[in-house]
Amino acid sequence: MLPVTEREMRACFVNASLRERNNLNPPADFDATPWDSLDYLGWRDRKYDGVAYVIAELDDGPVGILLRRAEARSRHRSQCSWCEDVRLPNDVVFYAAKRAGKAGRNGDTVGTLVCDGFQCSANVRWRDPAPYDGFDVDAARAQRIVALREHVAAFVERVRQ
Ligand SMILES: [Zn+2]
């Protein structure tokens, strides 16, 4: 994704109050963010337990979403709805995002299962061993990256509409 400055990042949230935007803590290593290898930026607030943020790059620029961890326990290890990594390399947690505008003020939220440390971009870049001769590993990887971006964009659009 394209780099976003801290100022742009704070300004692009569509479902956070001015107070929430002012209070958010950027990732500890924000200046060293490896934008080239990210399809979205996601992080947990290091001071506010259960609060996390996602910055996605949409056609009209970066869009920020504030997420709150929700209590949804499953007996089975879940798959992330965004990277859909079938290897289940990390824990997946349920987050809810308040919808933008009036819907959000009325308590309407959108939920999703996401990798607990927002590892999706690294997960989709994993190079699988070819399952059979002639399998195009690079094409499969490129396809996973496109799918991840589409899933994140679809979630963000649901939140901001
Ligand atoms: Zn994921």
PDB file of C-alpha atoms and ligand atoms in Angstrom:
ATOM      1  CA  MET A   1       0.000   0.000   0.000  1.00  0.00           C
ATOM      2  CA  LEU A   2       1.035   3.633  -0.337  1.00  0.00           C
ATOM      3  CA  PRO A   3       2.686   5.201   2.728  1.00  0.00           C
ATOM      4  CA  VAL A   4       0.454   7.240   5.037  1.00  0.00           C
ATOM      5  CA  THR A   5       1.773   9.948   7.361  1.00  0.00           C
ATOM      6  CA  GLU A   6       0.705  10.028  11.006  1.00  0.00           C
ATOM      7  CA  ARG A   7      -1.310  13.140  10.307  1.00  0.00           C
ATOM      8  CA  GLU A   8      -3.145  11.534   7.362  1.00  0.00           C
ATOM      9  CA  MET A   9      -3.670   8.420   9.442  1.00  0.00           C
ATOM     10  CA  ARG A  10      -5.377  10.324  12.279  1.00  0.00           C
ATOM     11  CA  ALA A  11      -7.532  12.246   9.821  1.00  0.00           C
ATOM     12  CA  CYS A  12      -8.847   9.304   7.773  1.00  0.00           C
ATOM     13  CA  PHE A  13     -10.988   7.496  10.375  1.00  0.00           C
ATOM     14  CA  VAL A  14     -14.631   7.212   9.382  1.00  0.00           C
ATOM     15  CA  ASN A  15     -16.057   5.641  12.546  1.00  0.00           C
ATOM     16  CA  ALA A  16     -14.063   7.286  15.354  1.00  0.00           C
ATOM     17  CA  SER A  17     -14.852  10.430  17.320  1.00  0.00           C
ATOM     18  CA  LEU A  18     -12.433  13.358  17.429  1.00  0.00           C
ATOM     19  CA  ARG A  19     -11.530  12.291  20.946  1.00  0.00           C
ATOM     20  CA  GLU A  20     -10.847   8.702  19.863  1.00  0.00           C
ATOM     21  CA  ARG A  21      -8.681   9.940  17.003  1.00  0.00           C
ATOM     22  CA  ASN A  22      -6.710  12.249  19.270  1.00  0.00           C
ATOM     23  CA  ASN A  23      -6.235   9.544  21.882  1.00  0.00           C
ATOM     24  CA  LEU A  24      -5.117   6.754  19.569  1.00  0.00           C
ATOM     25  CA  ASN A  25      -1.570   5.523  19.905  1.00  0.00           C
ATOM     26  CA  PRO A  26       0.171   4.812  16.594  1.00  0.00           C
ATOM     27  CA  PRO A  27       2.167   1.592  16.232  1.00  0.00           C
ATOM     28  CA  ALA A  28       5.399   1.843  18.223  1.00  0.00           C
ATOM     29  CA  ASP A  29       7.486   1.619  15.057  1.00  0.00           C
ATOM     30  CA  PHE A  30       5.194   3.678  12.827  1.00  0.00           C
ATOM     31  CA  ASP A  31       8.100   5.493  11.109  1.00  0.00           C
ATOM     32  CA  ALA A  32       9.558   2.130  10.073  1.00  0.00           C
ATOM     33  CA  THR A  33       6.327   0.692   8.664  1.00  0.00           C
ATOM     34  CA  PRO A  34       7.170  -1.576   5.679  1.00  0.00           C
ATOM     35  CA  TRP A  35       4.438  -0.139   3.451  1.00  0.00           C
ATOM     36  CA  ASP A  36       5.616  -2.044   0.361  1.00  0.00           C
ATOM     37  CA  SER A  37       4.802  -5.379   1.924  1.00  0.00           C
ATOM     38  CA  LEU A  38       1.458  -4.401   3.476  1.00  0.00           C
ATOM     39  CA  ASP A  39      -2.009  -4.621   1.957  1.00  0.00           C
ATOM     40  CA  TYR A  40      -3.419  -2.735   4.935  1.00  0.00           C
ATOM     41  CA  LEU A  41      -2.029  -1.431   8.206  1.00  0.00           C
ATOM     42  CA  GLY A  42      -3.526  -2.905  11.360  1.00  0.00           C
ATOM     43  CA  TRP A  43      -2.439  -2.612  14.977  1.00  0.00           C
ATOM     44  CA  ARG A  44      -3.675  -2.873  18.531  1.00  0.00           C
ATOM     45  CA  ASP A  45      -3.589   0.220  20.717  1.00  0.00           C
ATOM     46  CA  ARG A  46      -0.847  -0.365  23.267  1.00  0.00           C
ATOM     47  CA  LYS A  47      -2.690   1.585  25.967  1.00  0.00           C
ATOM     48  CA  TYR A  48      -6.352   0.781  25.371  1.00  0.00           C
ATOM     49  CA  ASP A  49      -7.020  -2.902  25.794  1.00  0.00           C
ATOM     50  CA  GLY A  50      -9.293  -4.342  23.124  1.00  0.00           C
ATOM     51  CA  VAL A  51      -9.041  -1.343  20.804  1.00  0.00           C
ATOM     52  CA  ALA A  52      -7.411  -1.771  17.393  1.00  0.00           C
ATOM     53  CA  TYR A  53      -7.187   0.131  14.138  1.00  0.00           C
ATOM     54  CA  VAL A  54      -7.044  -0.653  10.462  1.00  0.00           C
ATOM     55  CA  ILE A  55      -5.954   1.700   7.695  1.00  0.00           C
ATOM     56  CA  ALA A  56      -6.958   0.466   4.250  1.00  0.00           C
ATOM     57  CA  GLU A  57      -6.097   1.930   0.906  1.00  0.00           C
ATOM     58  CA  LEU A  58      -9.220   2.428  -1.156  1.00  0.00           C
ATOM     59  CA  ASP A  59      -9.676   4.043  -4.566  1.00  0.00           C
ATOM     60  CA  ASP A  60     -10.331   7.419  -2.944  1.00  0.00           C
ATOM     61  CA  GLY A  61      -7.403   7.242  -0.515  1.00  0.00           C
ATOM     62  CA  PRO A  62      -6.692   5.821   2.933  1.00  0.00           C
ATOM     63  CA  VAL A  63      -9.634   4.989   5.187  1.00  0.00           C
ATOM     64  CA  GLY A  64      -9.260   4.265   8.896  1.00  0.00           C
ATOM     65  CA  ILE A  65     -11.513   2.008  10.954  1.00  0.00           C
ATOM     66  CA  LEU A  66     -11.583   1.748  14.741  1.00  0.00           C
ATOM     67  CA  LEU A  67     -12.245  -1.793  15.944  1.00  0.00           C
ATOM     68  CA  ARG A  68     -13.203  -3.184  19.321  1.00  0.00           C
ATOM     69  CA  ARG A  69     -12.499  -6.702  20.317  1.00  0.00           C
ATOM     70  CA  ALA A  70     -15.701  -8.586  20.937  1.00  0.00           C
ATOM     71  CA  GLU A  71     -16.303 -11.643  23.065  1.00  0.00           C
ATOM     72  CA  ALA A  72     -16.958 -14.408  20.612  1.00  0.00           C
ATOM     73  CA  ARG A  73     -15.422 -17.697  21.589  1.00  0.00           C
ATOM     74  CA  SER A  74     -15.323 -20.675  19.343  1.00  0.00           C
ATOM     75  CA  ARG A  75     -14.333 -24.211  20.219  1.00  0.00           C
ATOM     76  CA  HIS A  76     -12.500 -24.502  16.958  1.00  0.00           C
ATOM     77  CA  ARG A  77      -9.544 -22.541  15.806  1.00  0.00           C
ATOM     78  CA  SER A  78     -10.934 -19.967  13.405  1.00  0.00           C
ATOM     79  CA  GLN A  79      -9.811 -18.899   9.998  1.00  0.00           C
ATOM     80  CA  CYS A  80      -9.236 -15.195   9.322  1.00  0.00           C
ATOM     81  CA  SER A  81     -11.932 -13.718   7.090  1.00  0.00           C
ATOM     82  CA  TRP A  82      -9.434 -11.450   5.393  1.00  0.00           C
ATOM     83  CA  CYS A  83      -6.382 -13.560   4.511  1.00  0.00           C
ATOM     84  CA  GLU A  84      -8.239 -16.900   4.748  1.00  0.00           C
ATOM     85  CA  ASP A  85      -4.982 -18.603   5.603  1.00  0.00           C
ATOM     86  CA  VAL A  86      -5.780 -22.296   5.845  1.00  0.00           C
ATOM     87  CA  ARG A  87      -2.522 -23.000   7.692  1.00  0.00           C
ATOM     88  CA  LEU A  88      -3.951 -21.206  10.774  1.00  0.00           C
ATOM     89  CA  PRO A  89      -0.503 -19.789  11.646  1.00  0.00           C
ATOM     90  CA  ASN A  90      -1.762 -17.433  14.377  1.00  0.00           C
ATOM     91  CA  ASP A  91      -4.761 -16.830  16.600  1.00  0.00           C
ATOM     92  CA  VAL A  92      -7.777 -15.155  15.074  1.00  0.00           C
ATOM     93  CA  VAL A  93     -10.010 -12.818  17.075  1.00  0.00           C
ATOM     94  CA  PHE A  94     -13.423 -11.299  16.557  1.00  0.00           C
ATOM     95  CA  TYR A  95     -13.571  -7.540  16.117  1.00  0.00           C
ATOM     96  CA  ALA A  96     -16.596  -5.286  15.777  1.00  0.00           C
ATOM     97  CA  ALA A  97     -16.520  -1.888  14.094  1.00  0.00           C
ATOM     98  CA  LYS A  98     -19.143   0.760  14.726  1.00  0.00           C
ATOM     99  CA  ARG A  99     -20.636   1.819  11.403  1.00  0.00           C
ATOM    100  CA  ALA A 100     -20.072   5.388  10.297  1.00  0.00           C
ATOM    101  CA  GLY A 101     -22.676   8.108  10.824  1.00  0.00           C
ATOM    102  CA  LYS A 102     -26.211   7.593  12.020  1.00  0.00           C
ATOM    103  CA  ALA A 103     -26.143   3.797  11.785  1.00  0.00           C
ATOM    104  CA  GLY A 104     -23.203   3.691  14.195  1.00  0.00           C
ATOM    105  CA  ARG A 105     -24.802   6.152  16.594  1.00  0.00           C
ATOM    106  CA  ASN A 106     -27.782   3.797  16.678  1.00  0.00           C
ATOM    107  CA  GLY A 107     -25.470   0.964  17.703  1.00  0.00           C
ATOM    108  CA  ASP A 108     -25.055  -0.753  14.355  1.00  0.00           C
ATOM    109  CA  THR A 109     -21.760  -2.616  14.016  1.00  0.00           C
ATOM    110  CA  VAL A 110     -19.985  -4.800  11.479  1.00  0.00           C
ATOM    111  CA  GLY A 111     -18.006  -7.771  12.762  1.00  0.00           C
ATOM    112  CA  THR A 112     -15.167  -9.811  11.364  1.00  0.00           C
ATOM    113  CA  LEU A 113     -12.693 -12.492  12.334  1.00  0.00           C
ATOM    114  CA  VAL A 114      -9.130 -11.225  11.861  1.00  0.00           C
ATOM    115  CA  CYS A 115      -5.619 -12.412  12.643  1.00  0.00           C
ATOM    116  CA  ASP A 116      -4.911 -11.277  16.210  1.00  0.00           C
ATOM    117  CA  GLY A 117      -1.772  -9.365  15.248  1.00  0.00           C
ATOM    118  CA  PHE A 118      -3.001  -8.332  11.794  1.00  0.00           C
ATOM    119  CA  GLN A 119      -0.503 -10.702  10.167  1.00  0.00           C
ATOM    120  CA  CYS A 120      -2.622 -11.100   6.996  1.00  0.00           C
ATOM    121  CA  SER A 121      -0.190  -9.377   4.621  1.00  0.00           C
ATOM    122  CA  ALA A 122       2.644 -11.654   5.739  1.00  0.00           C
ATOM    123  CA  ASN A 123       0.362 -14.690   5.629  1.00  0.00           C
ATOM    124  CA  VAL A 124      -0.711 -14.216   2.010  1.00  0.00           C
ATOM    125  CA  ARG A 125       2.926 -13.726   0.952  1.00  0.00           C
ATOM    126  CA  TRP A 126       3.883 -17.148   2.265  1.00  0.00           C
ATOM    127  CA  ARG A 127       5.334 -19.237  -0.553  1.00  0.00           C
ATOM    128  CA  ASP A 128       3.607 -22.589  -0.507  1.00  0.00           C
ATOM    129  CA  PRO A 129       5.472 -25.590  -1.740  1.00  0.00           C
ATOM    130  CA  ALA A 130       3.845 -26.521  -5.051  1.00  0.00           C
ATOM    131  CA  PRO A 131       1.160 -29.176  -4.377  1.00  0.00           C
ATOM    132  CA  TYR A 132       1.807 -30.722  -7.805  1.00  0.00           C
ATOM    133  CA  ASP A 133       4.176 -30.316 -10.766  1.00  0.00           C
ATOM    134  CA  GLY A 134       3.376 -27.263 -12.845  1.00  0.00           C
ATOM    135  CA  PHE A 135       1.506 -25.477 -10.045  1.00  0.00           C
ATOM    136  CA  ASP A 136       2.183 -21.753 -10.361  1.00  0.00           C
ATOM    137  CA  VAL A 137       3.285 -20.728  -6.858  1.00  0.00           C
ATOM    138  CA  ASP A 138       3.746 -17.067  -7.796  1.00  0.00           C
ATOM    139  CA  ALA A 139       0.324 -16.801  -9.399  1.00  0.00           C
ATOM    140  CA  ALA A 140      -1.300 -18.351  -6.327  1.00  0.00           C
ATOM    141  CA  ARG A 141       0.520 -15.860  -4.123  1.00  0.00           C
ATOM    142  CA  ALA A 142      -0.524 -12.904  -6.297  1.00  0.00           C
ATOM    143  CA  GLN A 143      -4.104 -14.139  -6.206  1.00  0.00           C
ATOM    144  CA  ARG A 144      -4.063 -14.322  -2.387  1.00  0.00           C
ATOM    145  CA  ILE A 145      -2.808 -10.727  -2.219  1.00  0.00           C
ATOM    146  CA  VAL A 146      -5.625  -9.514  -4.497  1.00  0.00           C
ATOM    147  CA  ALA A 147      -8.210 -11.447  -2.479  1.00  0.00           C
ATOM    148  CA  LEU A 148      -6.944  -9.981   0.813  1.00  0.00           C
ATOM    149  CA  ARG A 149      -7.199  -6.431  -0.534  1.00  0.00           C
ATOM    150  CA  GLU A 150     -10.735  -7.128  -1.759  1.00  0.00           C
ATOM    151  CA  HIS A 151     -11.833  -8.550   1.594  1.00  0.00           C
ATOM    152  CA  VAL A 152     -10.464  -5.579   3.534  1.00  0.00           C
ATOM    153  CA  ALA A 153     -11.986  -3.081   1.082  1.00  0.00           C
ATOM    154  CA  ALA A 154     -15.380  -4.805   1.279  1.00  0.00           C
ATOM    155  CA  PHE A 155     -15.295  -4.638   5.096  1.00  0.00           C
ATOM    156  CA  VAL A 156     -14.317  -0.969   5.089  1.00  0.00           C
ATOM    157  CA  GLU A 157     -17.103  -0.125   2.636  1.00  0.00           C
ATOM    158  CA  ARG A 158     -19.654  -1.825   4.876  1.00  0.00           C
ATOM    159  CA  VAL A 159     -18.451   0.218   7.825  1.00  0.00           C
ATOM    160  CA  ARG A 160     -18.457   3.581   6.136  1.00  0.00           C
ATOM    161  CA  GLN A 161     -21.737   3.294   4.245  1.00  0.00           C
TER     162      GLN A 161
HETATM  163 ZN    ZN B   1      -5.549 -12.724   8.426  1.00  0.00          ZN
END
